Short mmCIF file of N, CA, C and O in Angstrom, two decimals:
data_model
loop_
_atom_site.label_atom_id
_atom_site.label_comp_id
_atom_site.label_asym_id
_atom_site.label_seq_id
_atom_site.Cartn_x
_atom_site.Cartn_y
_atom_site.Cartn_z
N UNK A 1 42.14 -9.39 0.90
CA UNK A 1 41.01 -8.62 0.46
C UNK A 1 41.40 -7.15 0.33
O UNK A 1 40.99 -6.50 -0.63
N UNK A 2 42.14 -6.66 1.32
CA UNK A 2 42.56 -5.26 1.26
C UNK A 2 43.46 -5.00 0.06
O UNK A 2 43.38 -3.94 -0.56
N UNK A 3 44.30 -5.96 -0.26
CA UNK A 3 45.20 -5.81 -1.41
C UNK A 3 44.39 -5.66 -2.70
O UNK A 3 44.63 -4.77 -3.50
N UNK A 4 43.40 -6.54 -2.89
CA UNK A 4 42.59 -6.47 -4.10
C UNK A 4 41.75 -5.19 -4.13
O UNK A 4 41.60 -4.57 -5.19
N UNK A 5 41.21 -4.80 -2.98
CA UNK A 5 40.40 -3.58 -2.93
C UNK A 5 41.26 -2.36 -3.23
O UNK A 5 40.82 -1.44 -3.92
N UNK A 6 42.49 -2.34 -2.72
CA UNK A 6 43.38 -1.22 -2.99
C UNK A 6 43.80 -1.20 -4.44
O UNK A 6 43.83 -0.15 -5.08
N UNK A 7 44.09 -2.35 -4.99
CA UNK A 7 44.60 -2.43 -6.37
C UNK A 7 43.49 -2.25 -7.41
O UNK A 7 43.70 -1.56 -8.40
N UNK A 8 42.32 -2.85 -7.19
CA UNK A 8 41.28 -2.85 -8.23
C UNK A 8 40.04 -2.02 -7.86
O UNK A 8 39.13 -1.90 -8.67
N UNK A 9 39.97 -1.53 -6.64
CA UNK A 9 38.82 -0.73 -6.22
C UNK A 9 37.82 -1.57 -5.43
O UNK A 9 37.88 -2.80 -5.40
N UNK A 10 36.88 -0.88 -4.81
CA UNK A 10 35.90 -1.56 -3.96
C UNK A 10 34.94 -2.46 -4.73
O UNK A 10 34.37 -3.39 -4.17
N UNK A 11 34.75 -2.19 -6.03
CA UNK A 11 33.81 -3.01 -6.79
C UNK A 11 34.28 -4.46 -6.91
O UNK A 11 33.44 -5.34 -7.16
N UNK A 12 35.53 -4.73 -6.71
CA UNK A 12 36.00 -6.11 -6.78
C UNK A 12 35.47 -6.94 -5.60
O UNK A 12 35.35 -8.15 -5.69
N UNK A 13 35.07 -6.28 -4.53
CA UNK A 13 34.56 -6.98 -3.36
C UNK A 13 33.09 -7.39 -3.53
O UNK A 13 32.58 -8.19 -2.76
N UNK A 14 32.41 -6.85 -4.52
CA UNK A 14 31.00 -7.11 -4.77
C UNK A 14 30.14 -6.78 -3.55
O UNK A 14 29.11 -7.38 -3.31
N UNK A 15 30.59 -5.82 -2.79
CA UNK A 15 29.86 -5.35 -1.62
C UNK A 15 30.17 -3.87 -1.46
O UNK A 15 31.34 -3.49 -1.41
N UNK A 16 29.16 -3.03 -1.42
CA UNK A 16 29.45 -1.60 -1.29
C UNK A 16 30.09 -1.31 0.08
O UNK A 16 29.75 -1.93 1.08
N UNK A 17 31.03 -0.36 0.10
CA UNK A 17 31.66 -0.01 1.38
C UNK A 17 30.63 0.65 2.30
O UNK A 17 29.67 1.25 1.86
N UNK A 18 30.84 0.51 3.59
CA UNK A 18 29.91 1.06 4.57
C UNK A 18 30.40 2.43 5.04
O UNK A 18 30.46 2.71 6.23
N UNK A 19 30.65 3.30 4.07
CA UNK A 19 31.09 4.66 4.39
C UNK A 19 30.70 5.59 3.24
O UNK A 19 30.46 5.13 2.12
N UNK A 20 30.59 6.85 3.56
CA UNK A 20 30.30 7.85 2.55
C UNK A 20 28.94 7.65 1.89
O UNK A 20 27.98 7.22 2.51
N UNK A 21 28.88 8.00 0.59
CA UNK A 21 27.63 7.92 -0.16
C UNK A 21 27.14 6.48 -0.30
O UNK A 21 25.94 6.24 -0.36
N UNK A 22 28.04 5.53 -0.34
CA UNK A 22 27.66 4.12 -0.48
C UNK A 22 26.88 3.62 0.74
O UNK A 22 26.21 2.60 0.66
N UNK A 23 26.94 4.36 1.83
CA UNK A 23 26.18 3.97 3.02
C UNK A 23 24.67 4.02 2.72
O UNK A 23 23.90 3.25 3.31
N UNK A 24 24.28 4.87 1.78
CA UNK A 24 22.86 4.94 1.39
C UNK A 24 22.42 3.61 0.77
O UNK A 24 21.26 3.23 0.89
N UNK A 25 23.32 2.91 0.10
CA UNK A 25 22.98 1.61 -0.48
C UNK A 25 22.63 0.59 0.59
O UNK A 25 21.86 -0.35 0.34
N UNK A 26 23.15 0.76 1.76
CA UNK A 26 22.83 -0.14 2.87
C UNK A 26 21.54 0.30 3.55
O UNK A 26 20.78 -0.54 4.05
N UNK A 27 21.27 1.60 3.58
CA UNK A 27 20.11 2.11 4.31
C UNK A 27 18.82 2.05 3.48
O UNK A 27 17.74 1.85 4.05
N UNK A 28 18.91 2.20 2.17
CA UNK A 28 17.70 2.26 1.34
C UNK A 28 16.83 1.00 1.42
O UNK A 28 15.60 1.13 1.52
N UNK A 29 17.36 -0.20 1.37
CA UNK A 29 16.48 -1.38 1.49
C UNK A 29 15.74 -1.43 2.83
O UNK A 29 14.57 -1.79 2.88
N UNK A 30 16.41 -1.05 3.89
CA UNK A 30 15.78 -1.05 5.21
C UNK A 30 14.67 0.00 5.25
O UNK A 30 13.56 -0.28 5.73
N UNK A 31 14.94 1.19 4.71
CA UNK A 31 13.92 2.24 4.69
C UNK A 31 12.75 1.85 3.79
O UNK A 31 11.60 2.13 4.12
N UNK A 32 13.02 1.21 2.66
CA UNK A 32 11.95 0.78 1.77
C UNK A 32 11.08 -0.28 2.45
O UNK A 32 9.85 -0.24 2.35
N UNK A 33 11.68 -1.21 3.15
CA UNK A 33 10.93 -2.23 3.86
C UNK A 33 10.08 -1.61 4.96
O UNK A 33 8.89 -1.94 5.11
N UNK A 34 10.65 -0.69 5.70
CA UNK A 34 9.91 -0.01 6.77
C UNK A 34 8.74 0.79 6.18
O UNK A 34 7.63 0.76 6.71
N UNK A 35 8.98 1.49 5.08
CA UNK A 35 7.92 2.24 4.43
C UNK A 35 6.81 1.33 3.93
O UNK A 35 5.63 1.67 4.01
N UNK A 36 7.17 0.17 3.40
CA UNK A 36 6.18 -0.79 2.93
C UNK A 36 5.31 -1.32 4.06
O UNK A 36 4.10 -1.47 3.91
N UNK A 37 5.92 -1.60 5.18
CA UNK A 37 5.17 -2.10 6.34
C UNK A 37 4.20 -1.02 6.84
O UNK A 37 3.04 -1.32 7.16
N UNK A 38 4.66 0.22 6.88
CA UNK A 38 3.79 1.31 7.32
C UNK A 38 2.63 1.49 6.35
O UNK A 38 1.48 1.65 6.74
N UNK A 39 2.91 1.43 5.06
CA UNK A 39 1.87 1.59 4.04
C UNK A 39 0.84 0.46 4.12
O UNK A 39 -0.36 0.71 4.06
N UNK A 40 1.29 -0.78 4.28
CA UNK A 40 0.36 -1.91 4.39
C UNK A 40 -0.50 -1.75 5.64
O UNK A 40 -1.72 -2.01 5.62
N UNK A 41 0.08 -1.31 6.73
CA UNK A 41 -0.70 -1.08 7.96
C UNK A 41 -1.74 0.01 7.77
O UNK A 41 -2.88 -0.13 8.21
N UNK A 42 -1.38 1.08 7.09
CA UNK A 42 -2.32 2.17 6.82
C UNK A 42 -3.47 1.68 5.95
O UNK A 42 -4.64 1.95 6.24
N UNK A 43 -3.16 0.95 4.90
CA UNK A 43 -4.20 0.46 4.00
C UNK A 43 -5.10 -0.55 4.72
O UNK A 43 -6.33 -0.52 4.56
N UNK A 44 -4.53 -1.39 5.54
CA UNK A 44 -5.32 -2.39 6.26
C UNK A 44 -6.26 -1.72 7.26
O UNK A 44 -7.43 -2.11 7.38
N UNK A 45 -5.79 -0.69 7.96
CA UNK A 45 -6.66 0.02 8.91
C UNK A 45 -7.78 0.73 8.18
O UNK A 45 -8.92 0.75 8.61
N UNK A 46 -7.46 1.34 7.07
CA UNK A 46 -8.46 2.06 6.30
C UNK A 46 -9.48 1.10 5.69
O UNK A 46 -10.64 1.43 5.56
N UNK A 47 -9.04 -0.06 5.31
CA UNK A 47 -9.91 -1.05 4.70
C UNK A 47 -10.91 -1.60 5.71
O UNK A 47 -12.06 -1.85 5.39
N UNK A 48 -10.47 -1.78 6.95
CA UNK A 48 -11.33 -2.34 7.99
C UNK A 48 -12.32 -1.31 8.54
O UNK A 48 -13.38 -1.67 8.99
N UNK A 49 -11.95 -0.03 8.54
CA UNK A 49 -12.80 1.01 9.11
C UNK A 49 -14.00 1.24 8.20
O UNK A 49 -13.84 1.46 7.01
N UNK A 50 -15.22 1.19 8.75
CA UNK A 50 -16.40 1.43 7.90
C UNK A 50 -16.42 2.88 7.43
O UNK A 50 -16.16 3.80 8.19
N UNK A 51 -16.70 3.06 6.16
CA UNK A 51 -16.77 4.39 5.58
C UNK A 51 -18.15 4.98 5.86
O UNK A 51 -19.16 4.31 5.72
N UNK A 52 -18.21 6.26 6.23
CA UNK A 52 -19.50 6.88 6.49
C UNK A 52 -20.29 7.01 5.18
O UNK A 52 -19.73 7.25 4.12
N UNK A 53 -21.58 6.82 5.29
CA UNK A 53 -22.46 6.91 4.13
C UNK A 53 -23.01 8.32 4.07
O UNK A 53 -23.55 8.83 5.05
N UNK A 54 -22.85 8.97 2.93
CA UNK A 54 -23.36 10.33 2.78
C UNK A 54 -24.87 10.30 2.61
O UNK A 54 -25.43 9.30 2.15
N UNK A 55 -25.55 11.38 2.96
CA UNK A 55 -27.01 11.41 2.80
C UNK A 55 -27.44 11.19 1.35
O UNK A 55 -28.52 10.66 1.11
N UNK A 56 -26.63 11.61 0.40
CA UNK A 56 -27.00 11.43 -1.01
C UNK A 56 -27.00 9.96 -1.38
O UNK A 56 -27.76 9.53 -2.26
N UNK A 57 -26.16 9.15 -0.73
CA UNK A 57 -26.08 7.73 -1.04
C UNK A 57 -27.18 6.93 -0.35
O UNK A 57 -27.63 5.91 -0.85
N UNK A 58 -27.61 7.40 0.81
CA UNK A 58 -28.63 6.66 1.58
C UNK A 58 -30.00 7.09 1.09
O UNK A 58 -30.42 8.22 1.28
N UNK A 59 -30.71 6.18 0.48
CA UNK A 59 -32.05 6.49 -0.01
C UNK A 59 -33.04 6.31 1.14
O UNK A 59 -32.91 5.38 1.92
N UNK A 60 -34.03 7.17 1.22
CA UNK A 60 -35.04 7.01 2.28
C UNK A 60 -35.78 5.69 2.13
O UNK A 60 -35.98 5.20 1.02
N UNK A 61 -36.23 5.14 3.23
CA UNK A 61 -36.92 3.85 3.21
C UNK A 61 -38.23 3.94 2.45
O UNK A 61 -38.64 3.00 1.78
N UNK A 62 -38.90 5.10 2.50
CA UNK A 62 -40.17 5.26 1.80
C UNK A 62 -39.97 5.10 0.29
O UNK A 62 -40.78 4.49 -0.39
N UNK A 63 -38.90 5.69 -0.20
CA UNK A 63 -38.62 5.59 -1.63
C UNK A 63 -38.40 4.14 -2.02
O UNK A 63 -38.93 3.68 -3.03
N UNK A 64 -37.65 3.43 -1.21
CA UNK A 64 -37.41 2.02 -1.50
C UNK A 64 -38.71 1.22 -1.43
O UNK A 64 -38.95 0.36 -2.26
N UNK A 65 -39.54 1.51 -0.43
CA UNK A 65 -40.81 0.79 -0.30
C UNK A 65 -41.72 1.08 -1.49
O UNK A 65 -42.36 0.18 -2.03
N UNK A 66 -41.79 2.33 -1.88
CA UNK A 66 -42.61 2.69 -3.03
C UNK A 66 -42.11 2.01 -4.29
O UNK A 66 -42.90 1.52 -5.10
N UNK A 67 -40.82 1.98 -4.43
CA UNK A 67 -40.22 1.32 -5.60
C UNK A 67 -40.57 -0.16 -5.60
O UNK A 67 -40.96 -0.72 -6.63
N UNK A 68 -40.46 -0.81 -4.47
CA UNK A 68 -40.77 -2.23 -4.39
C UNK A 68 -42.25 -2.49 -4.66
O UNK A 68 -42.60 -3.47 -5.33
N UNK A 69 -43.12 -1.62 -4.14
CA UNK A 69 -44.55 -1.78 -4.43
C UNK A 69 -44.82 -1.65 -5.93
O UNK A 69 -45.61 -2.42 -6.50
N UNK A 70 -44.14 -0.72 -6.57
CA UNK A 70 -44.31 -0.53 -8.01
C UNK A 70 -43.84 -1.76 -8.77
O UNK A 70 -44.49 -2.23 -9.70
N UNK A 71 -42.72 -2.34 -8.38
CA UNK A 71 -42.19 -3.54 -9.02
C UNK A 71 -43.17 -4.69 -8.84
O UNK A 71 -43.45 -5.45 -9.78
N UNK A 72 -43.69 -4.86 -7.62
CA UNK A 72 -44.65 -5.93 -7.37
C UNK A 72 -45.91 -5.74 -8.22
O UNK A 72 -46.47 -6.70 -8.76
N UNK A 73 -46.39 -4.50 -8.34
CA UNK A 73 -47.56 -4.24 -9.19
C UNK A 73 -47.27 -4.59 -10.66
O UNK A 73 -48.08 -5.20 -11.33
N UNK A 74 -46.09 -4.19 -11.13
CA UNK A 74 -45.72 -4.45 -12.52
C UNK A 74 -45.58 -5.96 -12.78
O UNK A 74 -45.96 -6.45 -13.83
N UNK A 75 -45.02 -6.68 -11.82
CA UNK A 75 -44.84 -8.10 -12.00
C UNK A 75 -46.15 -8.87 -11.84
O UNK A 75 -46.33 -9.95 -12.41
N UNK A 76 -47.07 -8.34 -11.08
CA UNK A 76 -48.34 -8.99 -10.85
C UNK A 76 -49.23 -8.98 -12.08
O UNK A 76 -50.07 -9.85 -12.27
N UNK A 77 -49.06 -8.04 -12.96
CA UNK A 77 -49.92 -7.94 -14.16
C UNK A 77 -49.52 -8.88 -15.24
O UNK A 77 -48.54 -9.35 -15.49
#
């Protein structure tokens, strides 16, 4: 193997060397997997946590009751 690597270069081994800049080729998949796991955990926690309702989104009960009474009156006629 050393003979072929010396004669034809490291690409003949079909495996990047574990030194120098090529070491990043070994580290990037591990870092990408770790980042993906962290991202999925963040999204899952955020998805499960109830979002606070702003006052603009929460309609008062009186308004809803009045609306329902109006609908019932309209449908009754």
